[in-house]
Amino acid sequence: MTVNDGLHPERCILVTGGAGYIGSHTSLQLLLDGYKVVIMDNLINSCEEAVRRVVDLAGKQGENLLFYKVDLCNKAAVEAVFDLHQFDAVIHFAGLKAVGESCAKPLPYYINNILGTLNLLDVMNTRNCKKFVFSSSATVYGQPESVPVTEESRLYVLNPYGRTKLQVEEMMRDITAADPDWRTIVLRYFNPVGAHPSGRLGEDPQGIPNNLMPFVQQVAVGRRKELTVFGNDYDTKDGTGVRDYIHVQDLATGHSAALHKLFTTPDIGCTAYNLGTGKGTSVLEIVAAFEKAAGLKIPLRIADRRPGDCSVVFTATDKAGKELGWKAQNGIDEMCRDQWKWASNNPNGYRPVQEQPIDLKAVANGNHEAVMSKDIVV
Ligand code: NAD
Ligand code: UFG
């Protein structure tokens, strides 16, 4: 789904974390919708090759993308980018996201996810840029008391990563309540999977993947021996954990819909939306769908439950459907098809491609085939 309200050809959107998994797909979607996009990313969990591919996939609209290598913890660098551009809205993906790592090393999580966000919000406030979309997570529902989870379900976090998400949400509610000029949307994603249908953009986790689908993908391409299934004694259809997997392309259109909502709803305040499909899929079901898509077997080993995991989580989709006019279009077959296309075309993620030096001279001469990229050093 493309939300094209004819209102935004001149609108410029700052996308923090736009080189990452969800940010790269969303940046492409925004370019195709006709927005100008400026990405700020410190590349701590991504690489510039993803941005180059976004430019490529956007065709002519790729000219409307700029990339700055900036760490949000460096407030002066963030200000320097705001000196160069007038942003109509900000979509904030940048942050660290591994639950286990956040328990082992909480400080980098608080620094990146809280300090980075505070810097961004403060610079936005002083520049009078007051439209903000934030990447939150189903993690803010902890172990839900019942499913489907709605936006009104109890908020309850179980780890430092989750706490950073909830704290940013609370900051957003305070800021918006104090100043009605702010319009903010919290998007709580369920389980993002899949890749761009071209097979050129996808998730490229560093080290051992924490999440199910990147792990399955690495087993499929021979980088890992087998998938460990964490528990087959849950009270679910086949005993394995059930989640609401959502295609990353649907998340990208969800952001487009959220921006449209921000621009058209002066009294939005701070509003949260769950982004999921509303369908629960078990580990064994999604592995079977992946095997079908890839035409190969994924060796499995059943192990104990992973501490902190809940048995079943999926969302109600009514609020996003009614208020954003958005609904996920893809099912698990499409998610697995595109995940496999990405995996088989890029068995080592973005890494095999040599980093090309950015040809800034060519860019200055109007050749936008090179991504315009700058390190902001302050
Ligand atoms: P990702 O790691 O692929 O992307 C995050 C990007 O932010 C990376 O490119 C990274 O280099 C950048 N970044 C991190 N810290 C930064 C900083 N201080 N300054 C500038 N850039 C920085 O992750 P993703 O899966 O695309 O997730 C995007 C957002 O969505 C994150 O906030 C994440 O917490 C949230 N989220 C993700 C999931 C998921 O399962 N993927 C689920 C729910 C919520
Ligand atoms: N699983 C396995 N083996 C693995 C990895 C996962 O069996 O190697 C199982 C888990 O036990 C769970 C399911 O696959 O039943 C999904 O696990 P993920 O780690 O992919 O996803 P989670 O639902 O545990 O959590 C993810 C993010 C959270 C976020 C949540 C909702 O890690 O940060 O999705 O967005 F909050």
PDB file of C-alpha atoms in Angstrom, residues 23-202:
ATOM      1  CA  GLY A  23      14.810   1.939   8.510  1.00  0.00           C
ATOM      2  CA  SER A  24      16.193   1.020   5.077  1.00  0.00           C
ATOM      3  CA  HIS A  25      12.883  -0.474   3.919  1.00  0.00           C
ATOM      4  CA  THR A  26      10.987   2.525   5.265  1.00  0.00           C
ATOM      5  CA  SER A  27      13.371   5.039   3.694  1.00  0.00           C
ATOM      6  CA  LEU A  28      12.806   3.370   0.324  1.00  0.00           C
ATOM      7  CA  GLN A  29       9.047   3.499   0.830  1.00  0.00           C
ATOM      8  CA  LEU A  30       9.185   7.210   1.710  1.00  0.00           C
ATOM      9  CA  LEU A  31      11.250   8.003  -1.387  1.00  0.00           C
ATOM     10  CA  LEU A  32       8.760   6.126  -3.548  1.00  0.00           C
ATOM     11  CA  ASP A  33       5.953   8.061  -1.844  1.00  0.00           C
ATOM     12  CA  GLY A  34       7.660  11.275  -2.978  1.00  0.00           C
ATOM     13  CA  TYR A  35       9.293  12.473   0.239  1.00  0.00           C
ATOM     14  CA  LYS A  36      12.817  13.796   0.564  1.00  0.00           C
ATOM     15  CA  VAL A  37      14.691  11.647   3.057  1.00  0.00           C
ATOM     16  CA  VAL A  38      17.728  12.388   5.191  1.00  0.00           C
ATOM     17  CA  ILE A  39      19.215   9.411   7.019  1.00  0.00           C
ATOM     18  CA  MET A  40      21.301   9.770  10.178  1.00  0.00           C
ATOM     19  CA  ASP A  41      22.985   6.574  11.290  1.00  0.00           C
ATOM     20  CA  ASN A  42      26.247   5.771  13.061  1.00  0.00           C
ATOM     21  CA  LEU A  43      26.385   2.351  11.299  1.00  0.00           C
ATOM     22  CA  ILE A  44      26.929   0.537  14.595  1.00  0.00           C
ATOM     23  CA  ASN A  45      24.634  -2.266  13.406  1.00  0.00           C
ATOM     24  CA  SER A  46      24.436  -1.608   9.669  1.00  0.00           C
ATOM     25  CA  CYS A  47      26.480  -0.524   6.699  1.00  0.00           C
ATOM     26  CA  GLU A  48      26.372   2.093   3.992  1.00  0.00           C
ATOM     27  CA  GLU A  49      25.823  -0.549   1.315  1.00  0.00           C
ATOM     28  CA  ALA A  50      22.198  -0.771   2.494  1.00  0.00           C
ATOM     29  CA  VAL A  51      21.782   2.961   1.844  1.00  0.00           C
ATOM     30  CA  ARG A  52      23.324   2.614  -1.608  1.00  0.00           C
ATOM     31  CA  ARG A  53      20.840  -0.112  -2.427  1.00  0.00           C
ATOM     32  CA  VAL A  54      17.934   2.038  -1.232  1.00  0.00           C
ATOM     33  CA  VAL A  55      19.081   4.756  -3.633  1.00  0.00           C
ATOM     34  CA  ASP A  56      19.345   2.223  -6.420  1.00  0.00           C
ATOM     35  CA  LEU A  57      15.933   0.677  -5.792  1.00  0.00           C
ATOM     36  CA  ALA A  58      14.302   4.110  -5.624  1.00  0.00           C
ATOM     37  CA  GLY A  59      15.389   4.886  -9.224  1.00  0.00           C
ATOM     38  CA  LYS A  60      14.953   8.553 -10.051  1.00  0.00           C
ATOM     39  CA  GLN A  61      13.619   9.250  -6.541  1.00  0.00           C
ATOM     40  CA  GLY A  62      16.964   8.081  -5.158  1.00  0.00           C
ATOM     41  CA  GLU A  63      18.197  11.611  -5.835  1.00  0.00           C
ATOM     42  CA  ASN A  64      16.076  12.697  -2.891  1.00  0.00           C
ATOM     43  CA  LEU A  65      18.133  10.786  -0.322  1.00  0.00           C
ATOM     44  CA  LEU A  66      20.995  12.097   1.772  1.00  0.00           C
ATOM     45  CA  PHE A  67      22.988  10.100   4.282  1.00  0.00           C
ATOM     46  CA  TYR A  68      24.952  11.408   7.262  1.00  0.00           C
ATOM     47  CA  LYS A  69      27.092   9.200   9.444  1.00  0.00           C
ATOM     48  CA  VAL A  70      26.096  10.635  12.804  1.00  0.00           C
ATOM     49  CA  ASP A  71      25.893   9.246  16.320  1.00  0.00           C
ATOM     50  CA  LEU A  72      22.797  10.584  18.088  1.00  0.00           C
ATOM     51  CA  CYS A  73      24.781  10.620  21.315  1.00  0.00           C
ATOM     52  CA  ASN A  74      26.838  13.424  19.766  1.00  0.00           C
ATOM     53  CA  LYS A  75      24.382  16.289  20.158  1.00  0.00           C
ATOM     54  CA  ALA A  76      26.566  18.805  18.317  1.00  0.00           C
ATOM     55  CA  ALA A  77      26.623  16.496  15.284  1.00  0.00           C
ATOM     56  CA  VAL A  78      22.832  16.190  15.386  1.00  0.00           C
ATOM     57  CA  GLU A  79      22.576  20.001  15.565  1.00  0.00           C
ATOM     58  CA  ALA A  80      24.934  20.316  12.617  1.00  0.00           C
ATOM     59  CA  VAL A  81      22.571  18.270  10.448  1.00  0.00           C
ATOM     60  CA  PHE A  82      19.592  20.352  11.614  1.00  0.00           C
ATOM     61  CA  ASP A  83      21.606  23.445  10.585  1.00  0.00           C
ATOM     62  CA  LEU A  84      21.651  22.094   7.038  1.00  0.00           C
ATOM     63  CA  HIS A  85      18.042  20.945   6.690  1.00  0.00           C
ATOM     64  CA  GLN A  86      14.534  21.921   7.661  1.00  0.00           C
ATOM     65  CA  PHE A  87      12.743  18.712   8.602  1.00  0.00           C
ATOM     66  CA  ASP A  88       8.972  18.367   8.425  1.00  0.00           C
ATOM     67  CA  ALA A  89       8.978  15.238  10.585  1.00  0.00           C
ATOM     68  CA  VAL A  90      11.314  12.679  12.140  1.00  0.00           C
ATOM     69  CA  ILE A  91      11.029   8.904  12.188  1.00  0.00           C
ATOM     70  CA  HIS A  92      13.273   7.579  14.930  1.00  0.00           C
ATOM     71  CA  PHE A  93      14.546   4.008  14.437  1.00  0.00           C
ATOM     72  CA  ALA A  94      18.095   4.447  15.758  1.00  0.00           C
ATOM     73  CA  GLY A  95      18.893   2.398  18.822  1.00  0.00           C
ATOM     74  CA  LEU A  96      20.186  -0.888  20.114  1.00  0.00           C
ATOM     75  CA  LYS A  97      17.718  -3.769  20.120  1.00  0.00           C
ATOM     76  CA  ALA A  98      19.042  -7.048  21.551  1.00  0.00           C
ATOM     77  CA  VAL A  99      17.166  -8.038  24.703  1.00  0.00           C
ATOM     78  CA  GLY A 100      19.878 -10.392  26.039  1.00  0.00           C
ATOM     79  CA  GLU A 101      22.669  -7.912  25.409  1.00  0.00           C
ATOM     80  CA  SER A 102      20.668  -5.210  27.196  1.00  0.00           C
ATOM     81  CA  CYS A 103      20.642  -7.368  30.345  1.00  0.00           C
ATOM     82  CA  ALA A 104      24.382  -8.025  30.112  1.00  0.00           C
ATOM     83  CA  LYS A 105      25.326  -4.443  29.171  1.00  0.00           C
ATOM     84  CA  PRO A 106      22.540  -2.079  30.216  1.00  0.00           C
ATOM     85  CA  LEU A 107      24.573   1.134  30.032  1.00  0.00           C
ATOM     86  CA  PRO A 108      25.049   1.239  26.242  1.00  0.00           C
ATOM     87  CA  TYR A 109      21.296   0.661  25.969  1.00  0.00           C
ATOM     88  CA  TYR A 110      20.439   3.584  28.227  1.00  0.00           C
ATOM     89  CA  ILE A 111      23.053   5.772  26.531  1.00  0.00           C
ATOM     90  CA  ASN A 112      22.034   5.001  22.937  1.00  0.00           C
ATOM     91  CA  ASN A 113      18.319   4.612  23.374  1.00  0.00           C
ATOM     92  CA  ILE A 114      17.635   7.266  26.024  1.00  0.00           C
ATOM     93  CA  LEU A 115      20.429   9.826  25.723  1.00  0.00           C
ATOM     94  CA  GLY A 116      20.381   9.572  21.908  1.00  0.00           C
ATOM     95  CA  THR A 117      16.616  10.120  21.877  1.00  0.00           C
ATOM     96  CA  LEU A 118      16.803  13.013  24.371  1.00  0.00           C
ATOM     97  CA  ASN A 119      19.401  14.750  22.210  1.00  0.00           C
ATOM     98  CA  LEU A 120      17.205  14.308  19.169  1.00  0.00           C
ATOM     99  CA  LEU A 121      14.009  15.521  20.868  1.00  0.00           C
ATOM    100  CA  ASP A 122      15.776  18.528  22.376  1.00  0.00           C
ATOM    101  CA  VAL A 123      17.254  19.585  19.034  1.00  0.00           C
ATOM    102  CA  MET A 124      13.856  19.072  17.396  1.00  0.00           C
ATOM    103  CA  ASN A 125      12.205  21.192  20.074  1.00  0.00           C
ATOM    104  CA  THR A 126      14.616  24.100  19.718  1.00  0.00           C
ATOM    105  CA  ARG A 127      14.269  24.001  15.898  1.00  0.00           C
ATOM    106  CA  ASN A 128      10.486  23.861  16.132  1.00  0.00           C
ATOM    107  CA  CYS A 129      10.348  20.499  14.370  1.00  0.00           C
ATOM    108  CA  LYS A 130       7.577  18.801  16.341  1.00  0.00           C
ATOM    109  CA  LYS A 131       6.312  15.790  14.410  1.00  0.00           C
ATOM    110  CA  PHE A 132       7.786  12.525  15.601  1.00  0.00           C
ATOM    111  CA  VAL A 133       7.266   8.799  14.955  1.00  0.00           C
ATOM    112  CA  PHE A 134       8.976   6.407  17.349  1.00  0.00           C
ATOM    113  CA  SER A 135       9.893   2.717  16.918  1.00  0.00           C
ATOM    114  CA  SER A 136       8.576   1.035  19.995  1.00  0.00           C
ATOM    115  CA  SER A 137       8.007  -2.660  20.417  1.00  0.00           C
ATOM    116  CA  ALA A 138       5.590  -5.307  21.581  1.00  0.00           C
ATOM    117  CA  THR A 139       8.175  -5.789  24.314  1.00  0.00           C
ATOM    118  CA  VAL A 140       6.372  -2.993  26.252  1.00  0.00           C
ATOM    119  CA  TYR A 141       3.534  -5.473  26.910  1.00  0.00           C
ATOM    120  CA  GLY A 142       5.919  -7.893  28.688  1.00  0.00           C
ATOM    121  CA  GLN A 143       4.077 -11.132  29.326  1.00  0.00           C
ATOM    122  CA  PRO A 144       0.568 -10.136  28.203  1.00  0.00           C
ATOM    123  CA  GLU A 145      -2.275 -11.150  30.500  1.00  0.00           C
ATOM    124  CA  SER A 146      -4.424 -12.010  27.476  1.00  0.00           C
ATOM    125  CA  VAL A 147      -4.302 -11.992  23.688  1.00  0.00           C
ATOM    126  CA  PRO A 148      -4.867 -10.311  21.352  1.00  0.00           C
ATOM    127  CA  VAL A 149      -2.905  -7.447  22.827  1.00  0.00           C
ATOM    128  CA  THR A 150      -4.494  -4.029  22.325  1.00  0.00           C
ATOM    129  CA  GLU A 151      -2.942  -0.583  22.701  1.00  0.00           C
ATOM    130  CA  GLU A 152      -4.713  -0.386  26.073  1.00  0.00           C
ATOM    131  CA  SER A 153      -3.166  -3.600  27.412  1.00  0.00           C
ATOM    132  CA  ARG A 154      -1.028  -3.279  30.515  1.00  0.00           C
ATOM    133  CA  LEU A 155       2.457  -1.870  29.895  1.00  0.00           C
ATOM    134  CA  TYR A 156       4.994  -3.924  31.760  1.00  0.00           C
ATOM    135  CA  VAL A 157       8.638  -4.319  30.830  1.00  0.00           C
ATOM    136  CA  LEU A 158      10.984  -7.116  31.771  1.00  0.00           C
ATOM    137  CA  ASN A 159      14.458  -6.024  30.672  1.00  0.00           C
ATOM    138  CA  PRO A 160      16.602  -2.893  30.119  1.00  0.00           C
ATOM    139  CA  TYR A 161      15.831  -2.826  26.379  1.00  0.00           C
ATOM    140  CA  GLY A 162      12.114  -2.794  27.134  1.00  0.00           C
ATOM    141  CA  ARG A 163      12.616  -0.142  29.792  1.00  0.00           C
ATOM    142  CA  THR A 164      14.316   2.168  27.269  1.00  0.00           C
ATOM    143  CA  LYS A 165      11.324   1.784  24.931  1.00  0.00           C
ATOM    144  CA  LEU A 166       8.799   2.469  27.677  1.00  0.00           C
ATOM    145  CA  GLN A 167      10.779   5.420  29.031  1.00  0.00           C
ATOM    146  CA  VAL A 168      10.921   7.053  25.598  1.00  0.00           C
ATOM    147  CA  GLU A 169       7.182   6.490  25.204  1.00  0.00           C
ATOM    148  CA  GLU A 170       6.622   8.178  28.574  1.00  0.00           C
ATOM    149  CA  MET A 171       8.859  11.100  27.614  1.00  0.00           C
ATOM    150  CA  MET A 172       6.824  11.485  24.429  1.00  0.00           C
ATOM    151  CA  ARG A 173       3.555  11.522  26.397  1.00  0.00           C
ATOM    152  CA  ASP A 174       4.943  14.210  28.757  1.00  0.00           C
ATOM    153  CA  ILE A 175       6.343  16.391  25.985  1.00  0.00           C
ATOM    154  CA  THR A 176       3.141  16.214  23.969  1.00  0.00           C
ATOM    155  CA  ALA A 177       0.954  16.923  27.000  1.00  0.00           C
ATOM    156  CA  ALA A 178       3.019  20.009  27.854  1.00  0.00           C
ATOM    157  CA  ASP A 179       3.111  21.463  24.346  1.00  0.00           C
ATOM    158  CA  PRO A 180       0.189  20.826  21.985  1.00  0.00           C
ATOM    159  CA  ASP A 181       2.343  21.774  18.984  1.00  0.00           C
ATOM    160  CA  TRP A 182       3.969  18.366  19.270  1.00  0.00           C
ATOM    161  CA  ARG A 183       2.335  15.549  17.285  1.00  0.00           C
ATOM    162  CA  THR A 184       3.783  12.143  18.104  1.00  0.00           C
ATOM    163  CA  ILE A 185       3.052   8.539  17.192  1.00  0.00           C
ATOM    164  CA  VAL A 186       4.348   5.455  18.940  1.00  0.00           C
ATOM    165  CA  LEU A 187       4.474   2.388  16.681  1.00  0.00           C
ATOM    166  CA  ARG A 188       4.721  -0.876  18.607  1.00  0.00           C
ATOM    167  CA  TYR A 189       6.014  -3.503  16.196  1.00  0.00           C
ATOM    168  CA  PHE A 190       5.333  -7.158  16.703  1.00  0.00           C
ATOM    169  CA  ASN A 191       7.848  -9.540  15.060  1.00  0.00           C
ATOM    170  CA  PRO A 192       9.340  -8.003  11.901  1.00  0.00           C
ATOM    171  CA  VAL A 193      10.604 -10.561   9.365  1.00  0.00           C
ATOM    172  CA  GLY A 194      11.063 -10.889   5.598  1.00  0.00           C
ATOM    173  CA  ALA A 195      12.927  -8.647   3.229  1.00  0.00           C
ATOM    174  CA  HIS A 196      12.404  -6.407   0.226  1.00  0.00           C
ATOM    175  CA  PRO A 197      10.877  -8.488  -2.604  1.00  0.00           C
ATOM    176  CA  SER A 198      13.831  -7.568  -4.837  1.00  0.00           C
ATOM    177  CA  GLY A 199      16.081  -9.615  -2.553  1.00  0.00           C
ATOM    178  CA  ARG A 200      18.442  -6.636  -2.250  1.00  0.00           C
ATOM    179  CA  LEU A 201      17.513  -5.297   1.218  1.00  0.00           C
ATOM    180  CA  GLY A 202      17.165  -7.397   4.325  1.00  0.00           C
TER     181      GLY A 202
END
